[in-house]
Amino acid sequence: MTPPFWAPYKAADSSPSVIGSPLSTFALDRVSAHFPEAVVERYVDRAGGAWAVIHPDSLPKVAAFLKNDAELEFKLFGSIDGVDRLHLAENDPRFEVVYFLYSFKRHEHVRLKVRVSEHQPVIPSLVPLYRGANWWERLTFDFYGIRFEGHPDLRRILLYDEFQGHPLRKDYALRDRQPLIPERPIKDIFRGPGTSGHS
Amino acid sequence: MADSHTFDAKGHNPDTDGSLPPEGSELEAHLQSKHMVINMGPSHPATHGTVRLKVELDGETIVKIDPEIGFLHRGFQKSCENVTWTQCLPYTDRLNYLSAMMNNFGFLNAVEKLIGLEIPERAQYIRVIGSELHRLTDHLTCVGATGLEMGGFAPFLYGMEARELLQDRVTELTGARLTTSFGRVGGINRDLPEGWADKVHKTLTRTEELLVEMDGLLTRNRIFVDRTKNTGVISAEDAIDYGWTGPALRACGIDHDLRKAHPYWVYERFNFSVAVGEHGDNYDRYLVRMEEMRQSISIIRQALETIPAGPIIVDDWRIALPPKPEVYGTIEGVMAHFKLVMEGIQVPPGECYDATEASNGELGWYLVSDGRGRPYKVHVRAPGFPVLAAVPHIIEGKMLADLIPTFDTINMIGGEVEQ
């Protein structure tokens, strides 16, 4: 056995930027053709997945096109999450929100990305289009503080309302502590006859 | 509720002395009750984990329901961002504690995609076997618990017997019953134990027998069928819109399984079919799970028969720990071991999205690496999250009693939903 010796220690230095076989770019090509002004950037990630960076204002119409176009039909809602690019080389604008949709017709995922700045972290909501977006947008709001305009019920989902800050932002320390909060006043429920509850 | 059979044609009440009820009596009045808000959970036997359901009731009808989640939030993503790629593995166990191996392997698969790594064939077979074993335990728990909460204790016990036998096999393979932390980036960390395949064959035979028992006790059981058929119904369009995947989506009649649609590892070599339901109700979700278990048994048998000999992990010391004689006998071995343990795997900068079919649906991972040896971002698309999000849509306007079977058959797992 000849062990691969240690010369290229950082795999990053020598490996090509795309290693997977590129996946289909059909859907994003159609988006680019229909909304050339909406697509900020196109690229292929390391595993061959095609990405499109969408202008925030154009997101609803691009998503509606992906969902309703007869040749695409990206109807299955995948997920949403944020990325805080604070410590990355390229970090302006600071936040990225990623969207994954799936099409039964084309049997593939589509990967979309929207970039928003720290000062104006607002993106139009996709809830009118996909009901599945509801909780994912709440999750992204909860952990990154990105607001989704037009969301019917944008409040925290996993953390409690009194939580201060957004813990997945890179400037939130791993062992940061939250202040103790007083017990919430509870609107009493009907207790019925008897001595239960009040002595 | 004005029951038509309580009074005969003349308005006589056959249960009493035959006198007519007085005009405008209380019996005929529309009973207007105040809406009542009740808490189900956070620790309720039927919530399977800690989820709090705020239920607003009109009588027994659910007017509004608001699932409040987050009681099991452990900061999964934040924790992963501060440890090496290999150290994320124990955190992935805890996402779905009923089928930890699927989460382990799904995460590893995504990391390998990001590195651009092809793992040895034998490791792929072991991953298939491990995943299907845990798919069985997950479905057994779900089906058994459904039976239990519909009032049948016996099917639960049969399910638990099969599950315990399977857990024993899992223990022999991985060293742990639930939190397996099995597999490493680039393959598998330990090979199948001696004589393990025969034990698995015996366990699978016993599991099949127990499945027949469970099937006999539940599938045509009047109480069970009444509680599950036509309850918790969701249409295929709604399910897709909410982002359902896995058995819950297939029960709506959509033939979608990532093992078939995008075969990963060696799934395309096995002969199995995808169970698809029709009505999208609780009963179909139960039936789909039962059939998937039979298919999983068949996959494990095929895999054990055709598993090739060979290495179980890649031979690249930047990824996998060197064999111990090399560590103790050569300077290169020591260096590689030290570097890997202290600094972790240097995953090149980049991003990728990858998904596998876990027991409850598409388990997706979006990983970002900045090349510093730690994940920059670990996004997990837990299959239970969109499923739970659709519960208000399914259950509002239905009876409180329908909530229990619905909550059972969607099989929401607190660990993955609440990260």
XYZ file of C-alpha atoms in Angstrom:
618
model
C 0.000 0.000 0.000
C 1.380 3.372 -0.921
C -0.181 6.023 1.236
C -0.931 9.259 -0.540
C 1.739 11.438 0.944
C 1.093 14.723 2.550
C 2.194 17.220 -0.068
C -1.195 18.613 -1.155
C -2.281 19.017 2.429
C -5.055 21.484 1.819
C -7.239 19.594 -0.563
C -8.589 22.958 -1.571
C -5.409 24.111 -3.243
C -5.298 21.495 -5.931
C -8.827 20.278 -6.483
C -10.870 21.588 -9.385
C -13.779 23.835 -8.624
C -16.402 21.461 -10.014
C -15.972 17.749 -9.387
C -19.460 16.298 -9.761
C -21.019 15.699 -13.116
C -22.997 18.866 -13.846
C -26.722 18.501 -13.348
C -29.261 19.856 -15.760
C -29.465 23.630 -16.101
C -32.673 23.479 -18.149
C -34.890 25.123 -15.539
C -32.506 27.982 -14.814
C -31.896 28.529 -18.520
C -35.611 29.038 -18.938
C -35.685 31.432 -16.013
C -32.780 33.390 -17.485
C -34.494 33.544 -20.849
C -37.757 34.814 -19.376
C -36.443 37.135 -16.688
C -32.964 38.254 -17.743
C -33.115 41.211 -15.355
C -34.009 39.027 -12.355
C -30.951 36.783 -12.473
C -27.978 38.415 -10.813
C -25.558 35.550 -11.219
C -25.403 31.941 -12.408
C -22.833 29.383 -11.364
C -22.323 25.670 -10.753
C -21.354 24.437 -7.300
C -18.728 21.790 -6.501
C -21.143 18.896 -6.717
C -22.441 20.032 -10.109
C -25.626 21.691 -8.884
C -26.711 24.727 -10.876
C -27.496 27.893 -8.922
C -29.134 31.154 -9.786
C -28.842 34.238 -7.634
C -32.127 36.087 -7.911
C -32.801 39.715 -7.238
C -34.958 39.898 -4.066
C -37.770 41.854 -5.704
C -38.054 39.370 -8.548
C -38.215 36.275 -6.346
C -42.023 35.858 -6.315
C -42.379 36.049 -10.068
C -39.449 33.705 -10.680
C -40.867 31.211 -8.175
C -44.332 31.515 -9.727
C -42.830 30.848 -13.140
C -40.953 27.802 -11.846
C -44.104 26.498 -10.220
C -46.600 27.095 -12.987
C -44.659 26.773 -16.230
C -45.894 23.669 -18.043
C -42.399 22.417 -18.757
C -41.025 22.956 -15.262
C -43.673 22.406 -12.570
C -41.455 22.821 -9.525
C -44.378 22.231 -7.231
C -42.832 20.332 -4.326
C -41.577 22.800 -1.783
C -38.144 21.814 -0.499
C -36.770 24.157 2.090
C -35.429 27.601 2.886
C -32.503 28.558 5.022
C -30.161 31.459 5.509
C -26.410 31.789 5.382
C -24.499 34.480 7.214
C -21.452 35.220 5.041
C -19.756 37.410 7.643
C -16.550 35.331 7.794
C -16.422 34.367 4.140
C -14.099 36.060 1.676
C -17.001 37.512 -0.227
C -19.446 38.939 2.271
C -21.260 41.855 0.780
C -24.259 41.718 0.980
C -24.059 39.827 4.215
C -26.967 37.381 4.101
C -27.942 34.755 1.636
C -31.234 32.919 1.665
C -31.300 29.632 -0.220
C -34.391 28.020 -1.723
C -34.792 24.418 -2.861
C -37.711 23.265 -4.975
C -38.364 19.912 -6.596
C -40.163 18.988 -9.804
C -41.814 15.607 -10.308
C -41.932 16.339 -13.982
C -38.221 16.957 -14.406
C -37.072 14.854 -11.414
C -34.623 17.407 -10.174
C -34.096 20.104 -7.608
C -33.735 23.744 -8.452
C -31.442 25.874 -6.306
C -32.128 29.559 -5.895
C -30.380 32.143 -3.820
C -31.272 35.648 -2.752
C -28.793 38.064 -1.234
C -29.819 40.777 1.190
C -27.840 43.267 3.181
C -27.568 43.526 6.925
C -29.312 46.905 6.979
C -32.317 45.903 4.929
C -32.826 42.172 5.432
C -36.217 41.997 3.754
C -37.355 39.488 1.145
C -40.850 39.058 -0.319
C -42.564 36.055 1.201
C -43.360 32.951 -0.832
C -46.263 31.890 1.396
C -48.938 33.077 -1.079
C -47.352 30.738 -3.615
C -46.265 27.790 -1.467
C -47.940 27.163 1.864
C -44.917 25.056 2.753
C -42.782 28.186 2.854
C -44.572 29.371 5.985
C -42.611 27.545 8.634
C -39.281 27.702 6.801
C -39.542 31.471 6.572
C -40.335 31.634 10.264
C -37.255 29.489 10.913
C -35.037 31.780 8.852
C -36.488 34.806 10.596
C -35.935 33.165 13.959
C -32.279 32.321 13.404
C -31.071 35.072 11.070
C -33.463 37.936 11.593
C -34.380 38.102 7.933
C -37.890 39.460 7.485
C -40.262 38.117 4.889
C -42.633 40.741 3.629
C -46.179 39.500 3.253
C -45.785 36.552 5.607
C -49.082 36.078 7.455
C -47.628 35.171 10.844
C -43.946 36.035 11.065
C -42.875 35.145 14.580
C -40.226 32.954 16.122
C -40.753 29.241 15.711
C -38.172 27.284 17.707
C -37.032 29.934 20.151
C -39.208 31.897 22.516
C -40.464 35.390 21.842
C -38.261 37.039 24.480
C -35.059 35.638 22.972
C -32.601 38.399 22.178
C -30.654 38.241 18.937
C -30.499 35.663 16.196
C -28.290 32.736 17.150
C -27.135 31.511 13.743
C -25.628 34.870 12.882
C -21.882 34.488 13.027
C -21.512 37.341 15.496
C -23.675 35.501 18.034
C -21.180 33.714 20.284
C -21.497 29.971 20.726
C -21.808 30.228 24.490
C -23.755 33.453 24.638
C -26.227 33.604 27.480
C -29.739 34.945 27.463
C -31.133 37.041 30.313
C -33.644 35.429 32.612
C -37.132 36.468 31.733
C -40.055 36.803 34.074
C -42.790 34.230 33.851
C -45.411 35.200 31.342
C -48.760 36.263 32.721
C -51.247 33.544 31.898
C -54.794 34.433 31.096
C -56.531 32.068 33.425
C -58.611 29.332 31.992
C -61.966 28.403 33.432
C -61.313 26.196 36.417
C -64.789 25.010 37.193
C -66.245 24.334 40.609
C -64.149 22.907 43.364
C -60.901 23.777 44.971
C -58.499 23.001 42.143
C -56.204 25.822 41.241
C -57.014 28.390 43.886
C -56.747 27.220 47.427
C -76.969 17.513 17.795
C -80.561 16.553 16.913
C -80.338 12.806 16.477
C -83.037 11.612 14.131
C -83.375 8.197 15.727
C -84.107 9.436 19.226
C -87.695 10.378 18.516
C -90.210 8.487 16.441
C -92.397 10.031 13.772
C -94.864 11.644 16.157
C -92.109 13.086 18.234
C -92.474 10.475 20.958
C -89.379 9.639 22.763
C -89.287 5.821 22.888
C -86.875 5.868 25.781
C -89.276 7.587 28.172
C -92.961 7.313 29.014
C -94.100 8.373 25.565
C -95.098 11.909 26.364
C -94.177 14.591 23.888
C -91.267 16.804 24.747
C -92.461 20.317 25.465
C -92.362 22.838 22.674
C -89.012 24.558 22.364
C -87.472 22.362 24.992
C -83.834 22.294 25.858
C -83.406 19.084 23.923
C -84.133 20.811 20.660
C -82.254 23.960 21.392
C -79.012 24.520 19.515
C -76.343 24.089 22.087
C -74.010 27.011 21.891
C -70.906 26.360 23.892
C -67.987 28.581 24.610
C -64.858 27.714 22.711
C -62.428 25.986 24.965
C -58.669 26.200 24.601
C -56.777 23.158 25.750
C -53.149 22.255 25.791
C -51.959 18.984 24.354
C -48.437 18.554 25.479
C -45.605 19.508 25.754
C -45.470 16.209 27.587
C -48.426 14.210 26.435
C -48.189 10.491 25.695
C -49.551 10.972 22.184
C -47.274 13.794 21.117
C -44.210 11.544 20.672
C -41.643 13.959 21.895
C -42.285 17.383 23.237
C -44.560 19.386 21.032
C -47.243 21.596 22.450
C -50.499 21.758 20.554
C -52.740 24.632 21.457
C -56.146 23.390 20.464
C -59.271 25.538 20.362
C -62.334 23.376 20.627
C -65.996 23.874 19.918
C -67.402 20.866 21.706
C -65.248 18.129 20.254
C -64.536 19.873 16.982
C -61.175 21.497 16.497
C -61.637 25.101 15.459
C -58.021 26.094 15.465
C -54.782 24.388 16.251
C -51.391 25.921 16.707
C -48.433 23.572 17.055
C -45.772 25.183 19.188
C -42.411 23.564 18.631
C -38.928 24.166 19.907
C -38.911 22.367 23.239
C -36.233 20.006 21.941
C -34.174 22.687 20.230
C -30.535 21.908 20.888
C -28.797 24.333 18.532
C -27.906 21.618 16.040
C -26.650 23.966 13.358
C -24.704 26.209 15.703
C -23.059 23.202 17.317
C -22.069 21.760 13.958
C -20.550 25.035 12.852
C -18.123 24.900 15.753
C -16.791 21.350 15.477
C -14.980 19.383 12.779
C -16.906 17.580 10.065
C -16.456 14.194 11.748
C -17.549 15.559 15.095
C -20.895 16.555 13.594
C -21.784 12.897 13.355
C -23.037 12.438 16.940
C -25.253 15.486 16.505
C -26.858 13.933 13.455
C -27.782 10.842 15.513
C -30.001 12.961 17.643
C -31.984 14.342 14.754
C -34.017 11.210 14.395
C -33.310 8.939 17.300
C -35.409 6.157 15.804
C -33.285 5.866 12.686
C -29.950 7.411 13.551
C -27.979 5.600 10.876
C -29.960 7.189 8.077
C -29.065 10.618 9.379
C -25.422 9.606 9.787
C -25.188 8.279 6.274
C -27.196 11.109 4.743
C -24.851 13.662 6.272
C -21.753 11.702 5.265
C -23.090 11.326 1.749
C -23.481 15.084 1.458
C -19.969 15.702 2.800
C -18.577 13.194 0.324
C -20.417 14.967 -2.487
C -18.805 18.195 -1.376
C -15.329 16.645 -1.307
C -15.954 14.733 -4.515
C -15.344 11.334 -3.022
C -16.425 7.930 -4.274
C -16.701 5.457 -1.416
C -15.850 1.735 -1.746
C -18.575 -0.584 -2.916
C -18.671 -2.629 0.255
C -19.199 0.530 2.287
C -22.118 1.439 0.038
C -23.669 -1.969 0.671
C -23.223 -1.616 4.422
C -24.849 1.806 4.265
C -27.827 0.333 2.453
C -28.147 -2.483 4.985
C -27.841 -0.125 7.938
C -30.331 2.338 6.493
C -32.917 -0.312 5.780
C -32.515 -1.844 9.247
C -33.251 1.523 10.725
C -36.098 2.158 8.317
C -37.627 -1.012 9.750
C -37.205 0.090 13.356
C -38.605 3.526 12.573
C -41.684 2.181 10.828
C -42.223 -0.499 13.467
C -42.274 2.150 16.163
C -44.635 4.320 14.169
C -47.073 1.533 13.324
C -46.864 0.008 16.790
C -47.527 3.331 18.464
C -50.448 3.983 16.139
C -51.977 0.690 17.217
C -51.259 1.479 20.850
C -52.975 4.814 20.743
C -55.974 3.346 18.958
C -56.341 1.097 21.991
C -54.502 -2.046 20.937
C -51.585 -2.880 23.174
C -50.715 -6.209 21.511
C -49.610 -4.853 18.099
C -47.332 -2.432 19.899
C -45.716 -5.275 21.808
C -45.257 -7.331 18.644
C -43.695 -4.298 16.999
C -41.402 -3.734 19.949
C -40.299 -7.358 19.916
C -39.253 -7.039 16.289
C -37.680 -3.680 16.978
C -35.660 -5.027 19.888
C -34.337 -7.865 17.744
C -33.347 -5.380 15.068
C -31.792 -3.078 17.667
C -29.692 -6.028 18.836
C -28.378 -6.475 15.294
C -27.726 -2.741 15.098
C -25.836 -2.938 18.385
C -23.677 -5.759 17.066
C -22.917 -3.729 13.971
C -22.378 -0.258 15.416
C -21.877 -0.700 19.149
C -24.888 1.377 20.112
C -28.614 0.843 20.148
C -29.909 4.265 19.267
C -27.205 6.870 18.837
C -25.063 4.908 16.446
C -22.607 7.563 15.111
C -21.817 4.952 12.492
C -19.823 5.485 9.351
C -17.101 8.004 8.647
C -16.438 10.357 5.788
C -15.165 8.065 3.033
C -16.868 4.857 4.102
C -17.618 2.858 7.218
C -15.549 2.586 10.373
C -16.150 -1.079 11.153
C -16.926 -4.061 9.022
C -19.820 -6.469 9.468
C -19.163 -8.721 12.462
C -18.436 -12.419 11.999
C -21.607 -14.436 11.529
C -23.744 -11.306 11.599
C -25.459 -11.978 8.279
C -26.983 -15.244 9.543
C -28.315 -13.524 12.635
C -29.850 -10.811 10.488
C -31.523 -13.407 8.285
C -33.051 -15.041 11.379
C -34.150 -11.680 12.747
C -35.755 -10.752 9.456
C -37.663 -14.045 9.367
C -38.958 -13.373 12.880
C -39.771 -9.785 11.921
C -41.816 -11.052 8.993
C -43.782 -13.310 11.331
C -44.394 -10.419 13.677
C -45.475 -8.225 10.799
C -48.069 -10.846 9.895
C -49.318 -10.699 13.481
C -49.484 -6.915 13.441
C -51.171 -6.957 10.066
C -53.746 -9.441 11.362
C -54.418 -7.389 14.470
C -54.707 -4.007 12.774
C -55.449 -4.023 9.070
C -59.006 -5.353 9.334
C -59.616 -4.367 12.927
C -62.942 -2.552 13.067
C -61.880 -0.042 15.701
C -58.590 0.685 14.011
C -60.119 1.065 10.557
C -62.896 3.313 11.865
C -60.416 5.586 13.562
C -57.956 5.809 10.668
C -59.929 5.535 7.439
C -60.988 8.920 6.079
C -59.383 10.747 8.946
C -56.429 13.056 8.557
C -57.054 13.311 4.822
C -54.856 15.513 2.680
C -55.023 15.822 -1.078
C -51.945 15.206 -3.187
C -51.852 18.841 -4.346
C -51.917 20.160 -0.801
C -49.304 17.668 0.343
C -46.960 18.732 -2.449
C -47.598 22.389 -1.735
C -46.659 21.871 1.899
C -43.536 20.010 0.866
C -44.433 16.551 2.073
C -42.138 13.709 1.104
C -41.700 10.082 2.041
C -44.434 7.658 3.114
C -46.836 10.475 3.951
C -46.654 11.822 0.390
C -46.742 8.370 -1.178
C -49.942 7.658 0.740
C -51.535 10.464 -1.305
C -50.791 8.559 -4.496
C -47.560 10.238 -5.593
C -44.937 7.737 -6.636
C -41.851 9.559 -5.442
C -38.960 7.880 -3.703
C -35.438 9.238 -3.932
C -34.103 5.692 -3.848
C -35.753 5.205 -7.245
C -35.781 8.759 -8.596
C -32.114 9.496 -7.872
C -30.517 6.188 -6.857
C -27.617 6.757 -4.508
C -25.146 4.161 -3.180
C -26.152 0.861 -4.761
C -29.938 1.095 -4.556
C -30.406 0.646 -8.293
C -29.040 -2.903 -8.016
C -31.862 -4.112 -5.804
C -35.232 -5.266 -6.831
C -37.861 -3.482 -4.769
C -41.039 -1.588 -5.369
C -42.312 1.673 -3.953
C -45.494 1.458 -1.918
C -48.041 4.023 -3.043
C -51.372 4.764 -1.401
C -54.457 6.380 -2.816
C -56.513 8.417 -0.377
C -53.948 10.288 1.670
C -55.637 9.348 4.929
C -54.233 7.799 8.065
C -55.107 4.291 6.963
C -53.149 4.642 3.716
C -50.176 6.056 5.544
C -50.294 3.008 7.802
C -50.543 0.637 4.834
C -47.678 2.343 2.999
C -45.457 1.933 6.042
C -46.375 -1.747 6.380
C -45.514 -2.402 2.743
C -42.278 -0.420 2.971
C -41.163 -2.648 5.806
C -41.646 -5.737 3.642
C -39.662 -4.076 0.868
C -36.901 -3.137 3.300
C -36.635 -6.738 4.455
C -36.261 -7.804 0.844
C -33.579 -5.156 0.208
C -31.544 -6.232 3.240
C -31.713 -9.877 2.139
C -30.583 -9.022 -1.386
C -27.782 -6.824 -0.065
C -26.507 -9.471 2.343
C -26.433 -12.035 -0.442
C -24.605 -9.886 -2.965
C -22.295 -7.816 -0.760
C -18.794 -7.875 -2.264
C -15.574 -8.237 -0.303
C -13.138 -5.347 -0.259
C -12.160 -2.238 1.636
C -14.768 -0.414 3.684
C -13.203 3.031 3.679
C -11.209 5.043 1.186
C -7.441 4.731 1.294
C -6.701 8.420 1.579
C -5.139 9.575 4.814
C -6.394 13.087 4.371
C -9.910 11.704 4.767
C -9.770 8.453 6.713
C -7.660 7.505 9.717
C -4.659 5.359 8.749
C -4.647 1.719 9.909
C -3.239 1.322 13.406
C -0.017 -0.546 12.433
C 0.843 2.426 10.241
C 0.095 4.873 13.053
C 2.313 3.020 15.509
C 4.987 2.009 12.991
C 5.540 4.913 10.589
C 6.017 8.641 10.944
C 3.611 9.324 8.070
C 0.949 7.335 9.859
C 1.425 9.275 13.087
C 1.334 12.587 11.244
C -1.787 11.735 9.319
C -3.525 10.500 12.440
C -2.543 13.577 14.416
C -3.590 15.978 11.677
C -6.941 14.290 11.209
C -7.755 14.128 14.896
C -6.567 17.634 15.746
C -7.568 19.577 12.641
C -10.206 17.417 11.038
C -10.894 16.780 7.409
C -10.030 19.760 5.222
C -13.144 19.912 3.109
C -12.460 22.259 0.206
C -14.411 25.528 0.067
C -17.693 25.222 -1.710
C -21.316 24.330 -1.225
C -23.677 21.551 -2.180
C -27.205 20.304 -1.647
C -27.750 16.592 -1.379
C -30.677 14.505 -0.259
C -31.364 10.909 0.684
C -34.604 9.105 1.385
C -34.889 8.779 5.156
C -37.666 6.862 6.848
C -40.000 9.861 6.822
C -38.998 11.460 3.555
C -36.383 13.587 1.927
C -33.521 14.295 4.282
C -31.730 17.150 2.580
C -28.404 18.727 3.480
C -27.099 22.046 2.295
C -23.475 22.316 3.320
C -21.127 25.248 2.988
C -17.427 24.883 3.638
C -14.934 27.710 3.910
C -11.962 25.322 3.796
C -11.000 25.751 7.440
C -11.853 22.242 8.562
C -15.197 23.083 10.103
C -18.594 23.347 8.460
C -19.496 26.934 7.734
C -23.163 26.094 7.416
C -25.110 22.881 7.938
C -28.695 23.189 6.799
C -30.830 20.140 7.360
C -34.136 19.697 5.612
C -35.835 17.484 8.157
C -38.689 15.545 6.545
C -40.878 15.925 9.610
C -40.831 19.714 9.547
C -43.130 20.321 6.551
C -45.298 17.394 7.591
C -45.972 18.910 10.984
C -46.522 22.308 9.397
C -49.505 20.885 7.522
C -51.257 19.505 10.602
C -53.424 22.629 11.124
C -54.549 22.395 7.499
C -55.513 18.734 7.896
C -57.158 18.793 11.263
C -59.007 22.086 11.567
C -62.719 21.440 11.440
C -62.290 17.784 12.372
C -62.817 15.980 15.653
C -60.325 16.011 18.479
C -60.152 12.216 18.363
C -58.865 12.397 14.762
C -55.860 14.340 15.921
C -54.362 11.309 17.660
C -54.167 8.931 14.655
C -53.108 11.817 12.424
C -50.303 12.726 14.723
C -49.279 9.068 14.861
C -49.183 8.349 11.175
C -47.401 11.509 10.053
C -44.673 10.337 12.461
C -43.265 13.676 13.394
C -39.923 13.298 15.175
C -39.153 16.035 17.673
C -35.405 15.763 17.285
C -35.264 16.610 13.607
C -38.140 19.076 13.545
C -36.739 21.110 16.394
C -33.063 20.673 15.524
